[in-house]
């Protein structure tokens, strides 16, 4: 059996689950879904139990139980390293599309999001990452939903935000095959990231990074782990 992100397209992120499942608690709690989603979207990273609890904003006991269930079903790999128990997604069961836009669950948003990301990347200076978040990233959007984008830049937030506002107005005048769309584009600069960790953690945890430089890996880890160590 293959579970997929809100759809049946083979191009979307999916993970293979054996039937019958080895541990029937797999589909019972939202914590398991939160942990599986986070590890799938950060499939090159491993987390301690403390870091994982911080990242998904759940209690450590609840996260530990979720990891036990996922491990029983061979969906995650755990390892003891000293006093820490580390966990990562089982990459042998995970399928991730090469094109990050296919990770957006609702296909009608692919073109308007792609156009926005490509335009922002061209027009803004020092872009480190562009992350889609909110209802569109979760696959819960309707035609009244804004396309929410968070743009991380190296510096000069004010000037880049002004340019992003200009891009937003242009995008909202553009007509796609599925109509016109409203956008919300927020720009933040690297030096300010430590001041907004709780707010940014939700964006990075639930969002889809559609553009990122190598430097964003370090920033993502800092945001998700919150500076904690087990």
Short mmCIF file of C-alpha atoms in Angstrom, two decimals:
data_model
loop_
_atom_site.label_atom_id
_atom_site.label_comp_id
_atom_site.label_asym_id
_atom_site.label_seq_id
_atom_site.Cartn_x
_atom_site.Cartn_y
_atom_site.Cartn_z
CA UNK A 1 0.00 0.00 0.00
CA UNK A 2 1.15 3.52 -0.71
CA UNK A 3 -0.06 6.50 1.30
CA UNK A 4 0.04 9.83 -0.53
CA UNK A 5 -0.33 13.51 0.27
CA UNK A 6 -3.99 14.32 -0.37
CA UNK A 7 -4.18 12.79 -3.80
CA UNK A 8 -3.49 9.85 -6.04
CA UNK A 9 -0.92 11.35 -8.41
CA UNK A 10 2.23 9.29 -8.73
CA UNK A 11 4.16 12.57 -8.85
CA UNK A 12 3.35 13.44 -5.24
CA UNK A 13 5.31 12.57 -2.13
CA UNK A 14 4.35 9.08 -0.98
CA UNK A 15 5.45 6.41 1.46
CA UNK A 16 4.96 2.66 1.18
CA UNK A 17 3.10 0.91 4.01
CA UNK A 18 2.81 -2.87 4.33
CA UNK A 19 -0.67 -4.37 4.61
CA UNK A 20 -1.58 -5.64 7.11
CA UNK A 21 0.24 -3.09 9.22
CA UNK A 22 2.44 -4.42 11.98
CA UNK A 23 1.14 -1.89 14.51
CA UNK A 24 -2.51 -0.89 14.09
CA UNK A 25 -2.02 2.32 16.07
CA UNK A 26 -0.49 3.78 12.89
CA UNK A 27 -3.66 5.62 11.83
CA UNK A 28 -5.00 6.57 15.25
CA UNK A 29 -3.37 9.82 16.35
CA UNK A 30 -2.56 13.20 14.83
CA UNK A 31 0.88 13.11 16.47
CA UNK A 32 1.90 10.21 14.22
CA UNK A 33 0.80 12.19 11.16
CA UNK A 34 2.70 15.28 12.36
CA UNK A 35 5.90 13.31 12.93
CA UNK A 36 5.65 11.43 9.64
CA UNK A 37 5.00 14.63 7.68
CA UNK A 38 7.92 16.46 9.28
CA UNK A 39 10.37 13.59 8.73
CA UNK A 40 9.18 13.13 5.13
CA UNK A 41 9.71 16.80 4.33
CA UNK A 42 13.12 16.73 6.02
CA UNK A 43 14.18 13.36 4.67
CA UNK A 44 17.89 14.14 4.79
CA UNK A 45 17.83 15.01 8.50
CA UNK A 46 17.71 13.06 11.74
CA UNK A 47 16.20 14.30 14.99
CA UNK A 48 16.54 13.50 18.67
CA UNK A 49 13.30 12.98 20.59
CA UNK A 50 13.66 16.41 22.20
CA UNK A 51 14.29 18.14 18.88
CA UNK A 52 11.40 16.29 17.25
CA UNK A 53 9.02 17.24 20.06
CA UNK A 54 10.07 20.87 19.70
CA UNK A 55 9.66 20.79 15.92
CA UNK A 56 6.11 19.36 15.93
CA UNK A 57 5.08 21.20 19.12
CA UNK A 58 4.01 18.04 20.95
CA UNK A 59 5.01 16.52 24.27
CA UNK A 60 8.07 14.30 24.31
CA UNK A 61 6.15 11.23 25.63
CA UNK A 62 3.61 11.59 22.80
CA UNK A 63 6.37 11.92 20.21
CA UNK A 64 8.24 8.94 21.63
CA UNK A 65 5.10 6.77 21.32
CA UNK A 66 4.56 7.99 17.77
CA UNK A 67 8.12 7.09 16.83
CA UNK A 68 7.67 3.64 18.38
CA UNK A 69 4.60 3.03 16.19
CA UNK A 70 6.31 4.32 13.04
CA UNK A 71 9.37 2.20 13.79
CA UNK A 72 7.20 -0.89 14.28
CA UNK A 73 5.85 -0.31 10.77
CA UNK A 74 9.35 0.23 9.33
CA UNK A 75 8.55 3.80 8.29
CA UNK A 76 11.34 5.38 10.32
CA UNK A 77 14.85 4.34 11.29
CA UNK A 78 16.02 4.87 14.86
CA UNK A 79 19.53 4.74 16.26
CA UNK A 80 21.07 5.08 19.70
CA UNK A 81 23.99 7.48 19.82
CA UNK A 82 25.21 7.83 23.37
CA UNK A 83 22.24 8.88 25.48
CA UNK A 84 20.30 10.11 22.47
CA UNK A 85 17.77 8.23 20.41
CA UNK A 86 17.84 9.61 16.87
CA UNK A 87 15.18 9.11 14.21
CA UNK A 88 14.90 9.73 10.49
CA UNK A 89 12.49 8.70 7.76
CA UNK A 90 13.07 5.32 6.13
CA UNK A 91 14.20 6.63 2.76
CA UNK A 92 13.81 3.22 1.13
CA UNK A 93 10.04 3.55 1.57
CA UNK A 94 9.80 7.24 0.66
CA UNK A 95 9.18 8.58 -2.84
CA UNK A 96 9.72 12.33 -3.37
CA UNK A 97 9.13 14.00 -6.78
CA UNK A 98 12.15 15.71 -8.33
CA UNK A 99 10.03 18.78 -9.10
CA UNK A 100 9.20 20.40 -5.74
CA UNK A 101 6.02 21.95 -7.13
CA UNK A 102 4.45 18.49 -7.39
CA UNK A 103 4.63 18.39 -3.59
CA UNK A 104 1.82 20.97 -3.56
CA UNK A 105 -1.25 18.76 -2.99
CA UNK A 106 -3.74 20.71 -5.17
CA UNK A 107 -2.60 20.86 -8.79
CA UNK A 108 -4.52 24.04 -9.62
CA UNK A 109 -2.02 25.97 -7.50
CA UNK A 110 1.10 24.63 -9.25
CA UNK A 111 1.35 27.28 -11.97
CA UNK A 112 0.50 30.38 -9.88
CA UNK A 113 2.91 29.30 -7.15
CA UNK A 114 5.68 28.47 -9.62
CA UNK A 115 5.29 31.84 -11.32
CA UNK A 116 5.44 33.66 -7.98
CA UNK A 117 8.53 31.81 -6.77
CA UNK A 118 10.43 32.26 -10.03
CA UNK A 119 9.56 35.98 -10.16
CA UNK A 120 10.57 36.58 -6.55
CA UNK A 121 13.84 34.74 -7.12
CA UNK A 122 14.60 36.99 -10.08
CA UNK A 123 13.49 40.31 -8.58
CA UNK A 124 14.63 40.13 -4.94
CA UNK A 125 18.25 40.36 -3.80
CA UNK A 126 20.06 37.75 -1.72
CA UNK A 127 17.24 35.20 -1.55
CA UNK A 128 18.10 32.29 0.76
CA UNK A 129 14.78 30.40 0.60
CA UNK A 130 11.16 30.68 -0.49
CA UNK A 131 8.67 28.58 1.48
CA UNK A 132 5.01 27.98 0.65
CA UNK A 133 2.91 27.64 3.81
CA UNK A 134 -0.69 27.87 4.99
CA UNK A 135 -3.74 26.21 3.45
CA UNK A 136 -2.22 25.77 0.01
CA UNK A 137 0.78 23.86 1.41
CA UNK A 138 -1.56 21.72 3.55
CA UNK A 139 -3.87 20.93 0.64
CA UNK A 140 -6.84 22.62 2.32
CA UNK A 141 -7.22 25.67 0.07
CA UNK A 142 -10.22 26.86 -1.90
CA UNK A 143 -10.50 29.61 -4.52
CA UNK A 144 -10.77 32.26 -1.81
CA UNK A 145 -7.49 31.21 -0.18
CA UNK A 146 -4.37 33.35 -0.37
CA UNK A 147 -1.13 31.83 -1.59
CA UNK A 148 1.15 32.39 1.41
CA UNK A 149 4.89 32.69 0.74
CA UNK A 150 7.69 33.33 3.20
CA UNK A 151 10.89 34.68 1.68
CA UNK A 152 14.16 34.60 3.59
CA UNK A 153 16.83 37.04 2.39
CA UNK A 154 20.38 37.71 3.49
CA UNK A 155 19.71 41.33 4.49
CA UNK A 156 17.91 44.57 3.50
CA UNK A 157 14.47 43.31 4.49
CA UNK A 158 12.68 46.61 3.95
CA UNK A 159 13.78 47.10 0.35
CA UNK A 160 13.10 43.44 -0.48
CA UNK A 161 9.64 43.65 1.11
CA UNK A 162 8.83 46.69 -1.03
CA UNK A 163 9.91 44.77 -4.13
CA UNK A 164 7.87 41.74 -3.00
CA UNK A 165 4.80 43.98 -2.65
CA UNK A 166 5.32 45.18 -6.21
CA UNK A 167 5.62 41.58 -7.40
CA UNK A 168 2.45 40.67 -5.50
CA UNK A 169 0.43 43.39 -7.23
CA UNK A 170 1.68 42.22 -10.62
CA UNK A 171 0.86 38.58 -9.85
CA UNK A 172 -2.65 39.41 -8.70
CA UNK A 173 -3.30 41.10 -12.07
CA UNK A 174 -2.19 37.98 -13.94
CA UNK A 175 -4.77 35.48 -15.14
CA UNK A 176 -3.91 31.77 -15.12
CA UNK A 177 -5.86 28.91 -16.71
CA UNK A 178 -7.63 28.42 -13.37
CA UNK A 179 -8.27 32.13 -12.77
CA UNK A 180 -6.66 34.85 -10.68
CA UNK A 181 -5.12 34.39 -7.25
CA UNK A 182 -4.43 36.47 -4.15
CA UNK A 183 -0.97 36.35 -2.59
CA UNK A 184 0.51 37.11 0.81
CA UNK A 185 4.29 37.51 0.65
CA UNK A 186 6.31 38.07 3.83
CA UNK A 187 10.02 38.82 3.71
CA UNK A 188 12.43 38.28 6.59
CA UNK A 189 16.19 38.76 6.81
CA UNK A 190 18.64 36.26 8.27
CA UNK A 191 19.72 38.38 11.28
CA UNK A 192 16.13 38.55 12.57
CA UNK A 193 15.42 34.81 12.45
CA UNK A 194 16.36 34.10 16.12
CA UNK A 195 13.78 36.69 17.23
CA UNK A 196 10.84 34.84 15.66
CA UNK A 197 11.58 31.15 16.19
CA UNK A 198 8.09 30.06 17.39
CA UNK A 199 6.33 31.76 14.48
CA UNK A 200 8.87 30.58 11.91
CA UNK A 201 8.84 27.03 13.26
CA UNK A 202 5.20 26.63 12.21
CA UNK A 203 5.97 27.96 8.73
CA UNK A 204 8.99 25.72 8.19
CA UNK A 205 7.38 22.66 9.82
CA UNK A 206 4.18 22.75 7.75
CA UNK A 207 5.52 24.49 4.65
CA UNK A 208 7.13 23.37 1.42
CA UNK A 209 10.51 24.86 0.52
CA UNK A 210 10.28 25.58 -3.21
CA UNK A 211 13.56 27.43 -3.49
CA UNK A 212 16.50 27.08 -1.13
CA UNK A 213 20.23 27.64 -1.06
CA UNK A 214 22.67 25.44 0.82
CA UNK A 215 22.67 27.95 3.68
CA UNK A 216 18.98 27.33 4.34
CA UNK A 217 19.75 23.87 5.72
CA UNK A 218 21.47 25.42 8.72
CA UNK A 219 18.68 27.95 9.20
CA UNK A 220 15.99 25.25 8.95
CA UNK A 221 17.71 23.16 11.61
CA UNK A 222 17.98 26.12 13.96
CA UNK A 223 14.30 26.97 13.51
CA UNK A 224 13.00 23.41 13.92
CA UNK A 225 15.24 22.44 16.82
CA UNK A 226 14.90 25.73 18.64
CA UNK A 227 18.46 25.61 19.89
CA UNK A 228 17.69 22.62 22.13
CA UNK A 229 19.90 19.64 22.66
CA UNK A 230 18.92 16.37 24.25
#
